[in-house]
PDB file of C-alpha atoms in Angstrom:
ATOM      1  CA  UNK L   1      16.609  19.732 188.857  1.00 37.00           C
ATOM      2  CA  UNK L   2      13.700  18.693 191.084  1.00 40.00           C
ATOM      3  CA  UNK L   3      10.904  16.882 189.216  1.00 48.00           C
ATOM      4  CA  UNK L   4       7.309  18.091 189.480  1.00 48.00           C
ATOM      5  CA  UNK L   5       6.331  14.674 190.840  1.00 45.00           C
ATOM      6  CA  UNK L   6       8.376  15.387 194.005  1.00 52.00           C
ATOM      7  CA  UNK L   7       6.876  18.837 194.256  1.00 47.00           C
ATOM      8  CA  UNK L   8       3.307  17.795 193.526  1.00 52.00           C
ATOM      9  CA  UNK L   9       2.499  14.845 195.707  1.00 63.00           C
ATOM     10  CA  UNK L  10      -1.095  16.067 195.641  1.00 84.00           C
ATOM     11  CA  UNK L  11      -3.910  15.500 193.275  1.00 89.00           C
ATOM     12  CA  UNK L  12      -7.101  13.725 192.422  1.00 91.00           C
ATOM     13  CA  UNK L  13      -8.882  11.661 189.806  1.00 91.00           C
ATOM     14  CA  UNK L  14     -12.302  12.835 188.690  1.00 92.00           C
ATOM     15  CA  UNK L  15     -14.821  10.844 186.667  1.00 91.00           C
ATOM     16  CA  UNK L  16     -17.487  12.651 184.674  1.00 91.00           C
ATOM     17  CA  UNK L  17     -21.058  11.587 185.409  1.00 91.00           C
ATOM     18  CA  UNK L  18     -22.868  10.579 182.219  1.00 86.00           C
ATOM     19  CA  UNK L  19     -26.170  11.798 183.659  1.00 90.00           C
ATOM     20  CA  UNK L  20     -25.183  15.197 185.043  1.00 92.00           C
ATOM     21  CA  UNK L  21     -21.885  16.012 183.302  1.00 89.00           C
ATOM     22  CA  UNK L  22     -20.380  16.826 186.708  1.00 92.00           C
ATOM     23  CA  UNK L  23     -16.808  15.717 187.410  1.00 92.00           C
ATOM     24  CA  UNK L  24     -16.787  13.749 190.682  1.00 93.00           C
ATOM     25  CA  UNK L  25     -13.663  12.941 192.683  1.00 93.00           C
ATOM     26  CA  UNK L  26     -13.084   9.206 192.936  1.00 92.00           C
ATOM     27  CA  UNK L  27      -9.614   9.261 194.500  1.00 91.00           C
ATOM     28  CA  UNK L  28      -7.128  11.757 195.859  1.00 91.00           C
ATOM     29  CA  UNK L  29      -3.702  11.891 197.434  1.00 89.00           C
ATOM     30  CA  UNK L  30      -2.020  14.483 199.579  1.00 88.00           C
ATOM     31  CA  UNK L  31      -5.078  16.715 199.948  1.00 90.00           C
ATOM     32  CA  UNK L  32      -6.719  17.734 203.194  1.00 90.00           C
ATOM     33  CA  UNK L  33     -10.179  16.360 203.922  1.00 90.00           C
ATOM     34  CA  UNK L  34     -11.599  19.904 203.863  1.00 88.00           C
ATOM     35  CA  UNK L  35     -10.121  20.612 200.422  1.00 88.00           C
ATOM     36  CA  UNK L  36     -11.233  17.236 199.064  1.00 88.00           C
ATOM     37  CA  UNK L  37     -14.764  17.893 200.326  1.00 88.00           C
ATOM     38  CA  UNK L  38     -14.779  21.401 198.841  1.00 85.00           C
ATOM     39  CA  UNK L  39     -13.603  20.048 195.476  1.00 85.00           C
ATOM     40  CA  UNK L  40     -15.385  16.680 195.560  1.00 89.00           C
ATOM     41  CA  UNK L  41     -17.184  17.659 192.358  1.00 89.00           C
ATOM     42  CA  UNK L  42     -17.277  20.474 189.846  1.00 86.00           C
ATOM     43  CA  UNK L  43     -18.777  21.473 186.544  1.00 85.00           C
ATOM     44  CA  UNK L  44     -16.328  22.128 183.767  1.00 81.00           C
ATOM     45  CA  UNK L  45     -17.644  25.700 183.491  1.00 82.00           C
ATOM     46  CA  UNK L  46     -16.292  26.413 186.992  1.00 77.00           C
ATOM     47  CA  UNK L  47     -12.686  26.088 185.809  1.00 74.00           C
ATOM     48  CA  UNK L  48     -10.583  28.841 184.333  1.00 70.00           C
ATOM     49  CA  UNK L  49     -10.039  28.178 180.627  1.00 73.00           C
ATOM     50  CA  UNK L  50     -12.658  25.409 180.760  1.00 76.00           C
ATOM     51  CA  UNK L  51     -13.046  25.248 176.976  1.00 81.00           C
ATOM     52  CA  UNK L  52      -9.626  23.561 176.828  1.00 84.00           C
ATOM     53  CA  UNK L  53     -10.738  20.729 179.108  1.00 84.00           C
ATOM     54  CA  UNK L  54     -14.050  20.389 177.278  1.00 84.00           C
ATOM     55  CA  UNK L  55     -12.083  20.079 174.014  1.00 85.00           C
ATOM     56  CA  UNK L  56      -9.657  17.505 175.404  1.00 87.00           C
ATOM     57  CA  UNK L  57      -6.719  19.824 176.092  1.00 88.00           C
ATOM     58  CA  UNK L  58      -4.791  20.373 179.316  1.00 89.00           C
ATOM     59  CA  UNK L  59      -5.699  23.157 181.690  1.00 87.00           C
ATOM     60  CA  UNK L  60      -2.988  24.831 183.785  1.00 86.00           C
ATOM     61  CA  UNK L  61      -3.789  27.578 186.257  1.00 84.00           C
ATOM     62  CA  UNK L  62      -2.292  29.345 189.218  1.00 84.00           C
ATOM     63  CA  UNK L  63      -4.028  30.586 192.349  1.00 80.00           C
ATOM     64  CA  UNK L  64      -3.935  34.127 190.988  1.00 80.00           C
ATOM     65  CA  UNK L  65      -5.793  33.020 187.853  1.00 77.00           C
ATOM     66  CA  UNK L  66      -8.934  31.601 189.470  1.00 77.00           C
ATOM     67  CA  UNK L  67     -12.069  33.219 190.912  1.00 73.00           C
ATOM     68  CA  UNK L  68     -11.727  34.482 194.530  1.00 78.00           C
ATOM     69  CA  UNK L  69     -13.567  31.568 196.207  1.00 73.00           C
ATOM     70  CA  UNK L  70     -11.287  29.055 194.463  1.00 77.00           C
ATOM     71  CA  UNK L  71      -8.212  31.190 195.064  1.00 81.00           C
ATOM     72  CA  UNK L  72      -8.778  31.073 198.821  1.00 83.00           C
ATOM     73  CA  UNK L  73      -9.258  27.288 198.732  1.00 83.00           C
ATOM     74  CA  UNK L  74      -6.026  26.834 196.747  1.00 85.00           C
ATOM     75  CA  UNK L  75      -4.049  29.142 198.992  1.00 85.00           C
ATOM     76  CA  UNK L  76      -5.466  27.480 202.098  1.00 87.00           C
ATOM     77  CA  UNK L  77      -4.215  24.159 200.737  1.00 89.00           C
ATOM     78  CA  UNK L  78      -0.868  25.693 199.840  1.00 87.00           C
ATOM     79  CA  UNK L  79      -1.291  25.148 196.098  1.00 88.00           C
ATOM     80  CA  UNK L  80       0.325  27.545 193.661  1.00 86.00           C
ATOM     81  CA  UNK L  81      -0.223  25.664 190.412  1.00 86.00           C
ATOM     82  CA  UNK L  82      -2.692  23.020 189.178  1.00 87.00           C
ATOM     83  CA  UNK L  83      -2.531  20.892 186.032  1.00 89.00           C
ATOM     84  CA  UNK L  84      -5.662  19.141 184.768  1.00 90.00           C
ATOM     85  CA  UNK L  85      -5.206  16.485 182.092  1.00 92.00           C
ATOM     86  CA  UNK L  86      -8.370  15.207 180.377  1.00 92.00           C
ATOM     87  CA  UNK L  87      -9.015  11.527 179.781  1.00 92.00           C
ATOM     88  CA  UNK L  88     -11.031  11.136 176.602  1.00 90.00           C
ATOM     89  CA  UNK L  89     -12.867   8.237 175.032  1.00 87.00           C
ATOM     90  CA  UNK L  90     -13.266   9.183 171.410  1.00 84.00           C
ATOM     91  CA  UNK L  91     -14.141  12.871 171.416  1.00 84.00           C
ATOM     92  CA  UNK L  92     -15.794  12.814 174.845  1.00 87.00           C
ATOM     93  CA  UNK L  93     -13.897  13.781 178.002  1.00 90.00           C
ATOM     94  CA  UNK L  94     -14.882  11.167 180.599  1.00 89.00           C
ATOM     95  CA  UNK L  95     -12.368  11.856 183.373  1.00 91.00           C
ATOM     96  CA  UNK L  96      -9.688  14.297 184.481  1.00 92.00           C
ATOM     97  CA  UNK L  97      -6.379  13.882 186.297  1.00 91.00           C
ATOM     98  CA  UNK L  98      -5.511  16.763 188.643  1.00 89.00           C
ATOM     99  CA  UNK L  99      -2.065  17.412 190.116  1.00 88.00           C
ATOM    100  CA  UNK L 100      -0.968  20.427 192.075  1.00 86.00           C
ATOM    101  CA  UNK L 101       2.203  21.961 193.390  1.00 82.00           C
ATOM    102  CA  UNK L 102       2.833  24.213 196.339  1.00 81.00           C
ATOM    103  CA  UNK L 103       6.303  25.193 195.153  1.00 76.00           C
ATOM    104  CA  UNK L 104       6.138  26.160 191.494  1.00 72.00           C
ATOM    105  CA  UNK L 105       3.897  28.303 189.306  1.00 72.00           C
ATOM    106  CA  UNK L 106       4.445  26.319 186.117  1.00 75.00           C
ATOM    107  CA  UNK L 107       4.235  22.670 185.122  1.00 77.00           C
ATOM    108  CA  UNK L 108       7.326  21.166 183.467  1.00 78.00           C
ATOM    109  CA  UNK L 109       6.737  19.739 179.991  1.00 81.00           C
ATOM    110  CA  UNK L 110       8.038  16.330 181.142  1.00 80.00           C
ATOM    111  CA  UNK L 111       5.307  16.182 183.788  1.00 78.00           C
ATOM    112  CA  UNK L 112       2.604  17.155 181.306  1.00 82.00           C
ATOM    113  CA  UNK L 113       3.858  14.529 178.863  1.00 85.00           C
ATOM    114  CA  UNK L 114       3.918  11.814 181.540  1.00 84.00           C
ATOM    115  CA  UNK L 115       0.354  12.598 182.628  1.00 85.00           C
ATOM    116  CA  UNK L 116      -0.857  12.755 179.026  1.00 87.00           C
ATOM    117  CA  UNK L 117       0.637   9.304 178.475  1.00 87.00           C
ATOM    118  CA  UNK L 118      -1.143   8.032 181.589  1.00 86.00           C
ATOM    119  CA  UNK L 119      -4.414   9.601 180.374  1.00 88.00           C
ATOM    120  CA  UNK L 120      -4.103   7.749 177.061  1.00 86.00           C
ATOM    121  CA  UNK L 121      -3.583   4.459 178.889  1.00 87.00           C
ATOM    122  CA  UNK L 122      -6.568   5.160 181.150  1.00 85.00           C
ATOM    123  CA  UNK L 123      -8.640   5.948 178.090  1.00 84.00           C
ATOM    124  CA  UNK L 124      -7.824   2.501 176.693  1.00 84.00           C
ATOM    125  CA  UNK L 125      -8.825   0.854 179.966  1.00 85.00           C
ATOM    126  CA  UNK L 126     -12.105   2.790 180.054  1.00 80.00           C
ATOM    127  CA  UNK L 127     -12.866   1.821 176.445  1.00 80.00           C
ATOM    128  CA  UNK L 128     -12.261  -1.814 177.393  1.00 82.00           C
ATOM    129  CA  UNK L 129     -14.608  -1.555 180.399  1.00 81.00           C
ATOM    130  CA  UNK L 130     -17.287   0.183 178.338  1.00 79.00           C
ATOM    131  CA  UNK L 131     -17.017  -2.491 175.661  1.00 81.00           C
ATOM    132  CA  UNK L 132     -17.331  -5.223 178.297  1.00 88.00           C
ATOM    133  CA  UNK L 133     -20.359  -3.491 179.844  1.00 86.00           C
ATOM    134  CA  UNK L 134     -22.073  -3.196 176.463  1.00 86.00           C
ATOM    135  CA  UNK L 135     -21.273  -6.813 175.648  1.00 88.00           C
ATOM    136  CA  UNK L 136     -22.727  -8.029 178.951  1.00 90.00           C
ATOM    137  CA  UNK L 137     -25.841  -5.886 178.465  1.00 90.00           C
ATOM    138  CA  UNK L 138     -26.242  -7.186 174.915  1.00 91.00           C
ATOM    139  CA  UNK L 139     -25.776 -10.766 176.095  1.00 90.00           C
ATOM    140  CA  UNK L 140     -28.386 -10.314 178.839  1.00 91.00           C
ATOM    141  CA  UNK L 141     -30.847  -8.840 176.341  1.00 91.00           C
ATOM    142  CA  UNK L 142     -30.257 -11.734 173.932  1.00 90.00           C
ATOM    143  CA  UNK L 143     -30.878 -14.264 176.719  1.00 89.00           C
ATOM    144  CA  UNK L 144     -34.143 -12.552 177.754  1.00 91.00           C
ATOM    145  CA  UNK L 145     -35.378 -12.467 174.168  1.00 92.00           C
ATOM    146  CA  UNK L 146     -34.272 -16.035 173.410  1.00 91.00           C
ATOM    147  CA  UNK L 147     -35.827 -17.463 176.587  1.00 90.00           C
ATOM    148  CA  UNK L 148     -39.161 -15.830 175.852  1.00 90.00           C
ATOM    149  CA  UNK L 149     -39.201 -16.897 172.173  1.00 90.00           C
ATOM    150  CA  UNK L 150     -41.622 -19.540 170.919  1.00 90.00           C
ATOM    151  CA  UNK L 151     -38.926 -20.924 168.592  1.00 91.00           C
ATOM    152  CA  UNK L 152     -36.173 -23.353 169.552  1.00 89.00           C
ATOM    153  CA  UNK L 153     -32.920 -21.355 169.686  1.00 90.00           C
ATOM    154  CA  UNK L 154     -29.395 -22.622 170.128  1.00 86.00           C
ATOM    155  CA  UNK L 155     -25.995 -21.049 169.543  1.00 86.00           C
ATOM    156  CA  UNK L 156     -23.253 -23.349 168.349  1.00 85.00           C
ATOM    157  CA  UNK L 157     -19.567 -22.463 168.551  1.00 84.00           C
ATOM    158  CA  UNK L 158     -16.948 -23.097 165.894  1.00 85.00           C
ATOM    159  CA  UNK L 159     -16.140 -26.392 167.600  1.00 83.00           C
ATOM    160  CA  UNK L 160     -19.719 -27.628 166.987  1.00 81.00           C
ATOM    161  CA  UNK L 161     -20.722 -27.487 170.660  1.00 82.00           C
ATOM    162  CA  UNK L 162     -23.675 -25.560 172.063  1.00 85.00           C
ATOM    163  CA  UNK L 163     -22.870 -22.251 173.717  1.00 85.00           C
ATOM    164  CA  UNK L 164     -26.508 -21.452 174.506  1.00 88.00           C
ATOM    165  CA  UNK L 165     -29.861 -23.241 174.311  1.00 88.00           C
ATOM    166  CA  UNK L 166     -33.264 -21.923 175.273  1.00 90.00           C
ATOM    167  CA  UNK L 167     -35.948 -23.932 177.066  1.00 90.00           C
ATOM    168  CA  UNK L 168     -37.940 -24.399 173.842  1.00 91.00           C
ATOM    169  CA  UNK L 169     -35.006 -26.181 172.155  1.00 87.00           C
ATOM    170  CA  UNK L 170     -34.679 -28.490 175.160  1.00 87.00           C
ATOM    171  CA  UNK L 171     -38.398 -29.273 175.093  1.00 88.00           C
ATOM    172  CA  UNK L 172     -38.406 -29.823 171.317  1.00 85.00           C
ATOM    173  CA  UNK L 173     -35.610 -32.394 171.361  1.00 80.00           C
ATOM    174  CA  UNK L 174     -36.265 -33.812 174.823  1.00 83.00           C
ATOM    175  CA  UNK L 175     -32.994 -32.809 176.415  1.00 83.00           C
ATOM    176  CA  UNK L 176     -32.080 -30.927 179.571  1.00 85.00           C
ATOM    177  CA  UNK L 177     -29.809 -27.896 179.113  1.00 84.00           C
ATOM    178  CA  UNK L 178     -27.055 -29.730 181.052  1.00 84.00           C
ATOM    179  CA  UNK L 179     -27.233 -32.621 178.536  1.00 81.00           C
ATOM    180  CA  UNK L 180     -26.357 -30.239 175.734  1.00 79.00           C
ATOM    181  CA  UNK L 181     -23.147 -28.860 177.251  1.00 73.00           C
ATOM    182  CA  UNK L 182     -20.728 -31.496 175.947  1.00 69.00           C
ATOM    183  CA  UNK L 183     -21.910 -33.341 172.836  1.00 63.00           C
ATOM    184  CA  UNK L 184     -21.435 -32.028 169.336  1.00 66.00           C
ATOM    185  CA  UNK L 185     -24.573 -30.751 167.622  1.00 66.00           C
ATOM    186  CA  UNK L 186     -24.605 -33.388 164.825  1.00 65.00           C
ATOM    187  CA  UNK L 187     -24.360 -36.168 167.440  1.00 67.00           C
ATOM    188  CA  UNK L 188     -27.481 -34.886 169.202  1.00 65.00           C
ATOM    189  CA  UNK L 189     -29.511 -34.879 166.015  1.00 62.00           C
ATOM    190  CA  UNK L 190     -28.396 -38.274 164.766  1.00 61.00           C
ATOM    191  CA  UNK L 191     -31.271 -40.716 164.186  1.00 55.00           C
ATOM    192  CA  UNK L 192     -29.882 -43.020 166.902  1.00 56.00           C
ATOM    193  CA  UNK L 193     -29.771 -40.226 169.497  1.00 53.00           C
ATOM    194  CA  UNK L 194     -33.257 -39.051 168.636  1.00 54.00           C
ATOM    195  CA  UNK L 195     -34.586 -42.650 168.695  1.00 57.00           C
ATOM    196  CA  UNK L 196     -33.269 -43.024 172.271  1.00 54.00           C
ATOM    197  CA  UNK L 197     -35.304 -39.989 173.346  1.00 54.00           C
TER     198      UNK L 197
END
């Protein structure tokens, strides 16, 4: 039997805008420029059976099952069947994988399963990126607050070495930030070290 992947060398990846909720194409393969431009973005409500996608379930449709303007675009591209697999982070759909075929009107279960597996992996990657973004934003906020604080602030790792010092800490103990990168915290506060300052 011929796999859907050989039949459907066409598709796109859409990311959902947090601000507008619109799905925007970020990559595509095997589609004409005109079709890609026509479908560069869409609202979920524009799809047949959109409640499935909104609820994190696959959407499968044929050219005969879409509104006339979409039907003409699909037929012009030679597409008979489209599968949309949502990529969810938690309960929120953040992206969608689209694949289409010009030869069949149904999507084999094996193809759906493979794309669902890929969507789960992508979800994990997106969660990782979101976590990293939040961590960097939190770190930047901490640095802004700590640098503007009147108090001396330093973060010490499990190994006893400074991970962060603000200007006030440096001024209080008479060190430059670079001086605090290597020594252990107790060594810096020893009476001998303080006497040398």
